[in-house]
Structure formats: C-alpha cells, structure tokens
Coordinates of N, CA and C in Angstrom, one line a residue:
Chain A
X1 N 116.9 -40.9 37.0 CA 117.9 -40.0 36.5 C 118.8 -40.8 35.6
X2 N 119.6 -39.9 34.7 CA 120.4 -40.5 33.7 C 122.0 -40.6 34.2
X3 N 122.6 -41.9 33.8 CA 123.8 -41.9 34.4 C 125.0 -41.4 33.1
X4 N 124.8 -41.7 32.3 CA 125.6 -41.7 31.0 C 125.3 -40.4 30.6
X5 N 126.5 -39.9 29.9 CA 126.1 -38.5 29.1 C 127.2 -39.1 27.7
X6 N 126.6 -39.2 26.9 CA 127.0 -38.8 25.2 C 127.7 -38.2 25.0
X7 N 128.7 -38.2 24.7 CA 129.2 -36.8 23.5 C 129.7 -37.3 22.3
X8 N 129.4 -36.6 21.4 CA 128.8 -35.3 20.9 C 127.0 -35.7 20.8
X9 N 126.4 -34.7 21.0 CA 125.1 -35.0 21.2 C 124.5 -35.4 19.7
X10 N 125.5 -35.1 18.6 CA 125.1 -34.8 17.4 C 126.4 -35.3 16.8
X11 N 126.6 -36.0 15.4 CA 127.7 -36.0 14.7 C 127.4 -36.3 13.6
X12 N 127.7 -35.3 12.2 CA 127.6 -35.6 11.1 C 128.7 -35.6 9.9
X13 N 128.5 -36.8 9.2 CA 129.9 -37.4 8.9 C 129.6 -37.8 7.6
X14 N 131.1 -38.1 6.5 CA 130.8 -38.1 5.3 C 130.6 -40.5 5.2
X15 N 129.8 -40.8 4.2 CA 130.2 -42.1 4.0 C 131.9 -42.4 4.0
X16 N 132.4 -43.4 4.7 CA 133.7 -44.0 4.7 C 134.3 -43.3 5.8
X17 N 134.0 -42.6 6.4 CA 134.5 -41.8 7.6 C 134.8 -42.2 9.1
X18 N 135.6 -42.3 10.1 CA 135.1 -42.9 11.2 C 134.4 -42.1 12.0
X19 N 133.7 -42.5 12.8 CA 132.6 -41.7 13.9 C 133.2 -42.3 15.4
X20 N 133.3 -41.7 15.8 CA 133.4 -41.7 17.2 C 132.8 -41.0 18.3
X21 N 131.7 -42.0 19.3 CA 131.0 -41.3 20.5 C 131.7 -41.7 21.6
X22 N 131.4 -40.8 22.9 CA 132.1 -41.0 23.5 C 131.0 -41.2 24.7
X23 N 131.4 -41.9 25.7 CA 130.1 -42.1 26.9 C 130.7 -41.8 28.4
X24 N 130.4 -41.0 29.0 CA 131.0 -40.7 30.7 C 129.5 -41.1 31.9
X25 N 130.3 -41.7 33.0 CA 129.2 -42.0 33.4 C 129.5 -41.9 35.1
X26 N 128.9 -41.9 36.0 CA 129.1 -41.7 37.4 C 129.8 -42.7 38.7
X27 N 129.1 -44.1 38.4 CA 129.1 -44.4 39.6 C 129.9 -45.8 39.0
X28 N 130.6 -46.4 39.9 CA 130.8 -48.1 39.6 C 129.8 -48.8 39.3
X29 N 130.3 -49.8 38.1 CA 129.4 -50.3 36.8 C 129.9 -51.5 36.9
X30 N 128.9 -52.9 36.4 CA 129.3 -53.9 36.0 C 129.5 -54.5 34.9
X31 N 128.9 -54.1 33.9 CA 129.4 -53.5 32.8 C 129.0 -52.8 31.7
X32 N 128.7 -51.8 30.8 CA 128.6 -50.9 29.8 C 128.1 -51.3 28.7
X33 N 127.0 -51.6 27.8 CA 126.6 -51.7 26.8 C 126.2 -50.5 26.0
X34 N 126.4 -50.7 24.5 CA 125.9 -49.5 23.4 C 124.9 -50.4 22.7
X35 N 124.2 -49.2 22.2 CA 122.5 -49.9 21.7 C 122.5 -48.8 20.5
X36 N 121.8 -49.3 19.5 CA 121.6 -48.4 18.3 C 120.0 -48.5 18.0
X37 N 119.5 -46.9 18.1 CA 118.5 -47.0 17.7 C 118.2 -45.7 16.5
X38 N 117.3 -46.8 15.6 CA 116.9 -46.2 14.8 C 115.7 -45.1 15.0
X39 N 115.6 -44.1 13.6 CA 114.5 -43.5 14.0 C 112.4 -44.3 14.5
X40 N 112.8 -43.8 15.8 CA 111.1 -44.4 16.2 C 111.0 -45.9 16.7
X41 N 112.4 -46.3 16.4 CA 112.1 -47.5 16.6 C 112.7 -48.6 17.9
X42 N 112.7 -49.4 18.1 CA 113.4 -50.2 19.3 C 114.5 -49.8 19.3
X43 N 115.4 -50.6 20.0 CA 116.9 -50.6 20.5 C 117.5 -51.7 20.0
X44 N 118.7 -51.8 19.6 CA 119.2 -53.4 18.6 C 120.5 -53.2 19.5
X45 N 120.9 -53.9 20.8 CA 122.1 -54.3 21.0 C 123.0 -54.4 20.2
X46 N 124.7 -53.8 20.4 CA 125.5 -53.7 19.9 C 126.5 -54.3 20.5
X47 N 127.0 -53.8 21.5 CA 128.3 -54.6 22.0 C 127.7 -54.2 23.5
X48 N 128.7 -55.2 24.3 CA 128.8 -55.3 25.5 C 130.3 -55.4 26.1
X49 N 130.4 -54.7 26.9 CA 132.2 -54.6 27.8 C 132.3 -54.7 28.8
X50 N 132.7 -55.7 29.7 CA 132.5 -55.9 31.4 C 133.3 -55.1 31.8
X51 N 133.3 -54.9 33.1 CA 134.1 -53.6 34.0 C 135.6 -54.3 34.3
X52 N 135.7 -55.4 33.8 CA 137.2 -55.8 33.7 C 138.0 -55.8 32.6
X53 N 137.3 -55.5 31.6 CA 137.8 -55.3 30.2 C 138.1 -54.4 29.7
X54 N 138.9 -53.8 28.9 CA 139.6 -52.6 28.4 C 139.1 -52.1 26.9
X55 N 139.1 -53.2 26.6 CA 138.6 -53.1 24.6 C 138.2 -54.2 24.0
X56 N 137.1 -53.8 23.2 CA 136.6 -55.0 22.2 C 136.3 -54.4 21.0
X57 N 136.0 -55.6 20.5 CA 135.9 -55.2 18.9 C 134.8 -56.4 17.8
X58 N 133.9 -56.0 17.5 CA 132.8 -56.3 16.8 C 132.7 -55.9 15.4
X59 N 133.0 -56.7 14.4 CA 132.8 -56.1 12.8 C 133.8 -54.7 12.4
X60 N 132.5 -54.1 12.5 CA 133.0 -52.5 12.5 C 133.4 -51.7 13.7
X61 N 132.9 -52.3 14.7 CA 133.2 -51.6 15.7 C 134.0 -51.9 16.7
X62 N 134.5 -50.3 18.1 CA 136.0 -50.8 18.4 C 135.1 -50.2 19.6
X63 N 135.1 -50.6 21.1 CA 134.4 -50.1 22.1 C 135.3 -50.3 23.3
X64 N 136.1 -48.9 23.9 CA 136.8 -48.7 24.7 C 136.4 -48.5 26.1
X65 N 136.7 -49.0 27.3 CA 136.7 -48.5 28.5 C 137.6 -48.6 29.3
X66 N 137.7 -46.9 29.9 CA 138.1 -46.5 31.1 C 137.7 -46.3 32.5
X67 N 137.9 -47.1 33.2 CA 137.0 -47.3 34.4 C 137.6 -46.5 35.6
X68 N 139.2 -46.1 35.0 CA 139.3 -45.3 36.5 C 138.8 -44.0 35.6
X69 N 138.7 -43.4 34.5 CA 138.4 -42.3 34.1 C 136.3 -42.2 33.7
X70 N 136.0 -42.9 34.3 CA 134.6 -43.4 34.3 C 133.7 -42.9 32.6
X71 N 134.9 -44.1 31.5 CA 134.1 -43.6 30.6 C 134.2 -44.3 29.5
X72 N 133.7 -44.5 28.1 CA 133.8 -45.6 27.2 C 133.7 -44.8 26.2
X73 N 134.4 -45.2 24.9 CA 134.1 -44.9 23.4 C 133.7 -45.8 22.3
X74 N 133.1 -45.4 21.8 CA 132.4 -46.2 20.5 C 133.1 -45.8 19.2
X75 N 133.9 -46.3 18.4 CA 134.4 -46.1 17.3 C 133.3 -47.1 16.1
X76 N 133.2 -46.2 15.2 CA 132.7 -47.3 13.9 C 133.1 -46.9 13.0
X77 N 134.3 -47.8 12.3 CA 135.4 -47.3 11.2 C 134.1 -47.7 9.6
X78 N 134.6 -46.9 9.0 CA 134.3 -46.7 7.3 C 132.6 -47.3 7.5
X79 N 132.5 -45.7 7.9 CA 130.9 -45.6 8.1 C 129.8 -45.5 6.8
X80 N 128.8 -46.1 7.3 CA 127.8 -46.3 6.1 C 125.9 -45.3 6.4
X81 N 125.8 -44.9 5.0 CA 124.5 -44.5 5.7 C 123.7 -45.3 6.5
X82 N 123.4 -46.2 6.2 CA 122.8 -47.1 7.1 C 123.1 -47.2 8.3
X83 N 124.3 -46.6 8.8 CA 124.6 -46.6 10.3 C 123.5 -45.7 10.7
X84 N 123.5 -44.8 10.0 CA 122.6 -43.3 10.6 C 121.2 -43.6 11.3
X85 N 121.7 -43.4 12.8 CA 120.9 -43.7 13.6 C 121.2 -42.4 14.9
X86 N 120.4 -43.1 16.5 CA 120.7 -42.4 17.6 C 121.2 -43.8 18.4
X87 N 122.5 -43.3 19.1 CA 123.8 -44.2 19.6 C 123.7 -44.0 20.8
X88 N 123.5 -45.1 22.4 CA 123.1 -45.1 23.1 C 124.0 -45.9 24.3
X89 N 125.1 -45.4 25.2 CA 125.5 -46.4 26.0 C 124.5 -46.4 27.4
X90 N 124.6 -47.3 27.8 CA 123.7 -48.0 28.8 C 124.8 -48.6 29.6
X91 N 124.7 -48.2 31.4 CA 125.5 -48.7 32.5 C 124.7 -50.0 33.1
X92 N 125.4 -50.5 33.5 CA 124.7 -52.1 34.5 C 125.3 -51.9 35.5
X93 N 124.5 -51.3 37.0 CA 125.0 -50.8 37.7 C 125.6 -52.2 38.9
X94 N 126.4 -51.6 39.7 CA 126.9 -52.6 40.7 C 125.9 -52.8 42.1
X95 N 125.7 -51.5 42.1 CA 125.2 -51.0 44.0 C 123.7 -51.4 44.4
X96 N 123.4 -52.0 45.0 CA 122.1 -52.3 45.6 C 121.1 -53.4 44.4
X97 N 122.1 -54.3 44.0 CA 121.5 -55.4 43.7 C 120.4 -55.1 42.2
X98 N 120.9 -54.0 42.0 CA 119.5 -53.7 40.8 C 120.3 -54.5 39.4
X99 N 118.9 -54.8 38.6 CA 119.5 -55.6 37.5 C 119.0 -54.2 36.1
X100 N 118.9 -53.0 36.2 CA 118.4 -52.6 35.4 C 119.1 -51.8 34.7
X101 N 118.9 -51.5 33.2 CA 120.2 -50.3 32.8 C 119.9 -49.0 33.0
X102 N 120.6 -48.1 32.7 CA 120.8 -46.8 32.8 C 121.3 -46.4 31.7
X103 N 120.2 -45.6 31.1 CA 120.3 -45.3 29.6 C 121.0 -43.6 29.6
X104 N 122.5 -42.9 28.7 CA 122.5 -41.9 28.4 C 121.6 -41.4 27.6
X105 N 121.5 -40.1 27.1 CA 120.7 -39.2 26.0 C 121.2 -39.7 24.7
X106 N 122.1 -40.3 24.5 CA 122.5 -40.6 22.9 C 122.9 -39.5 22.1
X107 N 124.0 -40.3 21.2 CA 124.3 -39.2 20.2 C 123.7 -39.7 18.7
X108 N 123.1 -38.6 18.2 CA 122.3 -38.8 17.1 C 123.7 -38.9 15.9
X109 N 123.6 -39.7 14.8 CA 124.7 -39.9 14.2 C 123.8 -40.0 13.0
X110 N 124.4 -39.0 12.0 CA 123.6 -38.9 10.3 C 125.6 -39.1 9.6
X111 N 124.8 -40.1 8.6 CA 126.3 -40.7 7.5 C 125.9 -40.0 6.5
X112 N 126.1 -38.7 5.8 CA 126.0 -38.6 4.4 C 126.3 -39.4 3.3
X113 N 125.8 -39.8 2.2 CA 126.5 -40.9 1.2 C 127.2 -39.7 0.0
Chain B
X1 N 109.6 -64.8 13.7 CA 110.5 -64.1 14.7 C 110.2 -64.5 16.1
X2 N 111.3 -64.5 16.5 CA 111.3 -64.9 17.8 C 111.9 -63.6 18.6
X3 N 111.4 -62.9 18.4 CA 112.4 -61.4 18.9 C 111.2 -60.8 20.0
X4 N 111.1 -59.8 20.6 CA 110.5 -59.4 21.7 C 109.3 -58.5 20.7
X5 N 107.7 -58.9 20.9 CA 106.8 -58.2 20.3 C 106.2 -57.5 21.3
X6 N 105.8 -56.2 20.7 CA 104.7 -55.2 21.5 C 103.5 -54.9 21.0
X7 N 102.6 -54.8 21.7 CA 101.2 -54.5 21.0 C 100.3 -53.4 22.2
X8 N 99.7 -52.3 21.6 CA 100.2 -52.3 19.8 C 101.3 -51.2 19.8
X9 N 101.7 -51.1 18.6 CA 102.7 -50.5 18.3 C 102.2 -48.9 18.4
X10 N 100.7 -48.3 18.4 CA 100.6 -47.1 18.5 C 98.9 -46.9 19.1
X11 N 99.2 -45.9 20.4 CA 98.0 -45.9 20.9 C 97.8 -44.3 20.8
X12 N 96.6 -43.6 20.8 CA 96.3 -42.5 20.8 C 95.0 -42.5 21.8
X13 N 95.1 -41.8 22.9 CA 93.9 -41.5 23.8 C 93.7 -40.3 24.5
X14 N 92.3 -40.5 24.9 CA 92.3 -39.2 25.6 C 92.8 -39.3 26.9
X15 N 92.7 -37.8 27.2 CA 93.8 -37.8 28.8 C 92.5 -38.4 30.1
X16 N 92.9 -39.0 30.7 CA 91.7 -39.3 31.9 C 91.1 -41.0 31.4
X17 N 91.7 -41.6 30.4 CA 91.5 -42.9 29.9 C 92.7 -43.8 30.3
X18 N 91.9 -44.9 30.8 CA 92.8 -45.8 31.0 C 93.7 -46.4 29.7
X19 N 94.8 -47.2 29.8 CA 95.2 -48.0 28.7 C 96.2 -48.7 29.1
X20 N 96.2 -50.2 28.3 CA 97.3 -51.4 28.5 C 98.1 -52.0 27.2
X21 N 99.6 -52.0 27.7 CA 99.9 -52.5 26.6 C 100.6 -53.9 27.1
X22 N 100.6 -55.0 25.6 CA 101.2 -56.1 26.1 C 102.6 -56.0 25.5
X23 N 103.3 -56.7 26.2 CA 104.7 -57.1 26.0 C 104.8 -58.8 26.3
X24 N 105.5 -59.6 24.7 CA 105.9 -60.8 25.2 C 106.8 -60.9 24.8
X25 N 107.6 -61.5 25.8 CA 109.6 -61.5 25.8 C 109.9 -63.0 24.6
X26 N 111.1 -62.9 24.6 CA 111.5 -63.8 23.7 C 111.4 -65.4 24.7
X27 N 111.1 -66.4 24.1 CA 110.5 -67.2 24.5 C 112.0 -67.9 25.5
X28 N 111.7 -68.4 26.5 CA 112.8 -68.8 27.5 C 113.2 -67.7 28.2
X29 N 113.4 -66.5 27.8 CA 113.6 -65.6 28.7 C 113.1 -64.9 30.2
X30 N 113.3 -65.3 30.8 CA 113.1 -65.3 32.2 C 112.7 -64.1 32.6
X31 N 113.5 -62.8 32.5 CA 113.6 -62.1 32.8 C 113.1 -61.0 32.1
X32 N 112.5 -59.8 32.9 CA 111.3 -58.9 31.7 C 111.4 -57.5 31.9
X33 N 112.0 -56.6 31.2 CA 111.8 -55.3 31.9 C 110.7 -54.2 30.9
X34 N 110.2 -52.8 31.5 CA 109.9 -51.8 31.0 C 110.8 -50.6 31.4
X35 N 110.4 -50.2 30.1 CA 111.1 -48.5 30.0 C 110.5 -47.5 29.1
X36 N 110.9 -46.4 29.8 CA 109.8 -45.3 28.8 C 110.7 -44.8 28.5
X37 N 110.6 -44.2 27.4 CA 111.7 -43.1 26.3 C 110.7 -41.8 26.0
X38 N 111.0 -40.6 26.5 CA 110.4 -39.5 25.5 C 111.9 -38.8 24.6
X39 N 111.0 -38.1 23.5 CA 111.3 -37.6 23.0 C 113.1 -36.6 22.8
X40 N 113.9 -36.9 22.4 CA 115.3 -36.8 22.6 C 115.8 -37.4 24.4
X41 N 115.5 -38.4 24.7 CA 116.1 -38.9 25.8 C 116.0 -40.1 26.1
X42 N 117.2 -40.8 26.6 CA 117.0 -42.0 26.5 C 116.3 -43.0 27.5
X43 N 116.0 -44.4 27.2 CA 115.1 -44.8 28.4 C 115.5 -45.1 29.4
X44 N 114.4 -45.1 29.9 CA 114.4 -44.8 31.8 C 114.1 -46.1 32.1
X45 N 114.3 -47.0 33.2 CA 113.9 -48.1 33.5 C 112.5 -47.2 34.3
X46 N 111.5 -48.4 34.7 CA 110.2 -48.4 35.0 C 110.2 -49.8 35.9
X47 N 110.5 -50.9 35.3 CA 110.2 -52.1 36.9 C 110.9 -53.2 36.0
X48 N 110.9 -54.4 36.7 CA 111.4 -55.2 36.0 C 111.0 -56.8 36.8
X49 N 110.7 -57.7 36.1 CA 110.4 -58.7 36.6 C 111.1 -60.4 35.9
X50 N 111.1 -61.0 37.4 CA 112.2 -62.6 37.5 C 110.8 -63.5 37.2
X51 N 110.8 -64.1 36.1 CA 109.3 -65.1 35.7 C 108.5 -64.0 36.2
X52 N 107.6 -64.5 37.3 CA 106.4 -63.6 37.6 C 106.4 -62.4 38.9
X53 N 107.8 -63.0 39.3 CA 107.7 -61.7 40.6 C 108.1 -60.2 39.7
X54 N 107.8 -59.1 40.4 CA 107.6 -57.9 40.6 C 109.0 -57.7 41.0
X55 N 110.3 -57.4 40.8 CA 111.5 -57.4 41.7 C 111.7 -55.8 42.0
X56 N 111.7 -55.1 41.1 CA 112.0 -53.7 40.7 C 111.2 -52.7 40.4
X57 N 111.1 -51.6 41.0 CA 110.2 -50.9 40.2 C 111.3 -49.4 40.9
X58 N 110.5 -48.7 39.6 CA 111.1 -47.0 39.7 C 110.3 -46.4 40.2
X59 N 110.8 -45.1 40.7 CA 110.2 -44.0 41.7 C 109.1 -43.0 40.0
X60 N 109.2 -44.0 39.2 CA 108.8 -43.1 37.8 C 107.7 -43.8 37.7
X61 N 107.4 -45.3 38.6 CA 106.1 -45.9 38.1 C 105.1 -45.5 39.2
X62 N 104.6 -44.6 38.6 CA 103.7 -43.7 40.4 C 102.0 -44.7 40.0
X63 N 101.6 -44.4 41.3 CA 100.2 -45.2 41.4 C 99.4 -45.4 40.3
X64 N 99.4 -44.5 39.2 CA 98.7 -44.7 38.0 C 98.9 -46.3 36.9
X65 N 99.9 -46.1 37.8 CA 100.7 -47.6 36.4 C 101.1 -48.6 37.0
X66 N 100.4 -50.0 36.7 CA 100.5 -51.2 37.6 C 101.4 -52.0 36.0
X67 N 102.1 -52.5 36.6 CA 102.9 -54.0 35.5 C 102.4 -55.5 35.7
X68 N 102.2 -56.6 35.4 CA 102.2 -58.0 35.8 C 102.5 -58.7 35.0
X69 N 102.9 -59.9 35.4 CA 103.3 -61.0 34.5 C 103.0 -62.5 34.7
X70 N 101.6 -62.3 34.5 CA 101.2 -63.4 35.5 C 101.5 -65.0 35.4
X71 N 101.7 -65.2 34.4 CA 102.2 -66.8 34.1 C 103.9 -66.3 33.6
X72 N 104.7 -65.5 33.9 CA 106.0 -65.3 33.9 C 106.1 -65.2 32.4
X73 N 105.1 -65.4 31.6 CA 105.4 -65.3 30.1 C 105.7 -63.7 29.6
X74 N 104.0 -63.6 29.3 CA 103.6 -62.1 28.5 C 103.5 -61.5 29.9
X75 N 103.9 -60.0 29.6 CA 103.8 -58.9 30.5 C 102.5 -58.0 29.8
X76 N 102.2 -57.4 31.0 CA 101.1 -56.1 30.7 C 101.5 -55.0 31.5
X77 N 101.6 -53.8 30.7 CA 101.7 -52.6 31.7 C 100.5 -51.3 31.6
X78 N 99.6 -51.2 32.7 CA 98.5 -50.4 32.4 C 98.7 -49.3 33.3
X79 N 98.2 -48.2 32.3 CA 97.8 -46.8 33.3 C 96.9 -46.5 33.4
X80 N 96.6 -45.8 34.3 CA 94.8 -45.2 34.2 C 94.9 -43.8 34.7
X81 N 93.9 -43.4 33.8 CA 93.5 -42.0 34.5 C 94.9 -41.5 33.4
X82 N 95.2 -41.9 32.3 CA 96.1 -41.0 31.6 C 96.6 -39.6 31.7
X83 N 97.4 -38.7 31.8 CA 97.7 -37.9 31.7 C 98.6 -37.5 30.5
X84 N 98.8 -35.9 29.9 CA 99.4 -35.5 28.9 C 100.9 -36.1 28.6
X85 N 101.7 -35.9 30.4 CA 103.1 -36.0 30.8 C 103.0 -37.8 30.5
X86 N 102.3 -38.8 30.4 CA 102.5 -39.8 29.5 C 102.8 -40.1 28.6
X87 N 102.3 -39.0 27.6 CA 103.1 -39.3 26.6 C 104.4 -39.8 25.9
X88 N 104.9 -40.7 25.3 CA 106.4 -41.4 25.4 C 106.0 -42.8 24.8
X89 N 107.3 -43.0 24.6 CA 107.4 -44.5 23.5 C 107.9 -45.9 24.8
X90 N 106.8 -46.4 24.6 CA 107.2 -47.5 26.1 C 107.5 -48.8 25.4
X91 N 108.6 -49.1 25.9 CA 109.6 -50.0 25.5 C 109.8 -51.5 26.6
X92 N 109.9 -52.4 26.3 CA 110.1 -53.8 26.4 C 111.3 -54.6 26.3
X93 N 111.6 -55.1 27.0 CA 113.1 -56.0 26.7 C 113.0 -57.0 27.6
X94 N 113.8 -58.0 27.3 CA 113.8 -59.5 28.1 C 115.2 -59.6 27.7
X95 N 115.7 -60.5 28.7 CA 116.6 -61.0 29.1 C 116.7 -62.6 29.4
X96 N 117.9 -63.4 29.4 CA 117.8 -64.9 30.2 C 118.5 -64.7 30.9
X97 N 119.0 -65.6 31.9 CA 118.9 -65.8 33.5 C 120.7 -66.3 33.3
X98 N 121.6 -66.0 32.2 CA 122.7 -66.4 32.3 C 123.4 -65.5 33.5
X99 N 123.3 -64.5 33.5 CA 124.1 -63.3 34.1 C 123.6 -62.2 34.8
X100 N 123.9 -62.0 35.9 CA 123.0 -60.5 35.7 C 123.2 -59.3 35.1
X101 N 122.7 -58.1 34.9 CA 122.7 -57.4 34.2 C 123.3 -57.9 32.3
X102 N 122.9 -58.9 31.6 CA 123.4 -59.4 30.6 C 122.9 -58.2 29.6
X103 N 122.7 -58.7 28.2 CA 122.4 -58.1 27.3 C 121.0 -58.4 27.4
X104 N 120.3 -57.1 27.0 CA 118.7 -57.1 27.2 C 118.1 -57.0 25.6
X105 N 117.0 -57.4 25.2 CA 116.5 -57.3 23.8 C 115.3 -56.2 23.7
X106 N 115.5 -55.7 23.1 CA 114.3 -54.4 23.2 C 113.3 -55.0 22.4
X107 N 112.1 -54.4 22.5 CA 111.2 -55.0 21.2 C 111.0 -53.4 20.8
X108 N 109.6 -53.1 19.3 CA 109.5 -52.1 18.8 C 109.1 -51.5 19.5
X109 N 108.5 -51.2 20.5 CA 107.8 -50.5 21.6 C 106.5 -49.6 21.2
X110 N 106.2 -49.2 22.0 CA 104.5 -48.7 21.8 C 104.4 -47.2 22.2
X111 N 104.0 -46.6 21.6 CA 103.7 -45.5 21.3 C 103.0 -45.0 21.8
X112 N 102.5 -44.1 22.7 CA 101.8 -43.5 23.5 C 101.3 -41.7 23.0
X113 N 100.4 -41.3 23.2 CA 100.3 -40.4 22.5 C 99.0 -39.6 23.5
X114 N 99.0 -38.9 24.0 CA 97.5 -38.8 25.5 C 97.3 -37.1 24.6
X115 N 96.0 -37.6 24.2 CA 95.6 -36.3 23.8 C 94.7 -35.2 24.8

C-alpha cells in the first residue's frame, strides 16, 4: 500500500513560475525524500529531509516538513520546461526495522515555455 | 557510468513464460532493492537485499517471483509462469551502508509487457 498522497495530482504551469507539490503521509517517518521522474524512465533523487528537520533548500528547490501535521512540500521557484516531469515523495519508514521506501502516486508537472 | 544498470530495458512475452531481469547496483553499494511501478502509480517496494542476504521481501512478491544476489554484486529477479497483471516497469536501486534508509539510486528499469 501507498503511504504518501500527492497533491495536486496534476499541475500545469507557465515557464518562470513557481510550482508547488504538496506530500501527506500516515505514519512516523525517518525521513522523506522527493524523486523526479521523467517520462518512462528511472527516478533521479532530489532532496532528502530527516524527521528532525524543518526546511532545506537545493538550487532551485525549497522542501518543507511538518511532522506533527504529517506532511512536506516541494517548491521549485522559476520553473523550466525541462522540469516537466512526474514528482514523487517517498517516506523512510520508522516501525519494524524495514529499510524500504514508500512511494506516493506523484504529481505530474508540465512547464509550458 | 557508474550509475545503477538494468537489462534489458524492455521485455515483451507471452503470458505463462518465464522471465529474468538483471540488475547491477552501483559499485560499493551494499545494499539492493526492487520495485515495480505500473502505470500512473508509484513504486511499490518488492524485497530488498544487505550484500547477499534476502532481508525484505513484500506481500507483492508472491511465489511466482524469486530475487538473488548471489555474490552480493548483480541481482536477478525472475518470474515464472507470467501473468497479464505483471505487466509494469521494474525498477532497481542501491544504496551504501552509511545510514539506513539513506538516499537510494534508481536505475532505468525494465519494462515488462506479458502479452
């Protein structure tokens, strides 16, 4: 089963725009990663945020969590076509020793130029 | 490249046929997982393996589909007796042994297709 749910399932946005997804997820986490995948293809790690951390920031990107509101956002300021992919947070769960992620549905993100 | 390869990148078979795909992790990395992705949903873990043990496995990897990694390098994951509901893009990632749950590398993953 899936732990993470996406929102918006979908977001279409002009070039130079910010995009913002948002990720809600269930249970106590150790910590939260977002993955970007292109169409058909693998997953390219993006950032990572431990369950003690509040905010980070990567290039373009700004990746927020709330752990008593069990949930994280992805900002990616002055967006480029080339962003246009499907956006993916992934939980690292705490409970019973498992080392494996937990992938939401993703939100699909098209950058018009 | 030293990045996580899969082979092959695209299989097409009939339903009731077996098939294997390899996965080799990025070199030093210890740690090996699978996951299947279908179509608008994201991936699902499948099993996961420390060098050559077996640690993990999902209630998703039912008797049809065995994993191994026998010299802890390259992995293999085979099904047999394919079915339609196989169909899905099976995916690969490794990890090293800094942390748990760290950042995992996906490779291109492989394509499944059970006609």
């Amino acid at each position: 089963s899936q732990q993470g749910e996406e929102d918006p399932q979908a977001l279409s946005i002009q070039e130079g725009e910010n995009a913002t997804m948002n990720c809600s997820y269930k249970t106590s986490i150790n910590n939260l990663q977002w993955y970007r995948q292109n169409s058909g293809r693998g997953l390219v790690h993006l950032i990572l945020i431990r369950s003690n951390e509040r905010e980070k920031h990567s290039g373009r990107l700004r990746v927020t969590l709330d752990t008593s509101k069990k949930s994280s956002s992805l900002l990616i300021t002055a967006s480029r076509a080339a962003d246009t992919a499907s956006y993916f947070c992934a939980t690292a769960l705490t409970q019973g020793g498992s080392e494996k992620l937990v992938f939401g549905k993703g939100t699909k993100l098209t950058v018009n130029p | 490249d030293t990045g996580v390869s899969q082979d092959p990148r695209h299989k097409i078979t009939k339903r009731g046929q077996n098939v294997t795909f390899r996965c080799d992790p990025i070199s030093e990395h210890n740690r090996l997982y699978w996951y299947r992705q279908t179509l608008g949903q994201g991936p699902e873990f499948l099993t996961y393996f420390q060098n050559e043990a077996q640690l993990e496995k999902s209630r998703l990897l039912s008797d049809r589909f065995s994993a191994e990694r026998p010299k802890g390098s390259f992995s293999t994951l085979e099904i047999q007796r394919t079915e339609q509901g196989d169909s899905a893009m099976y995916l690969c990632a490794s990890s090293p042994s800094r942390a748990r749950t760290d950042t995992q590398y996906f490779g291109p993953g492989t394509r499944l297709t059970v006609l």
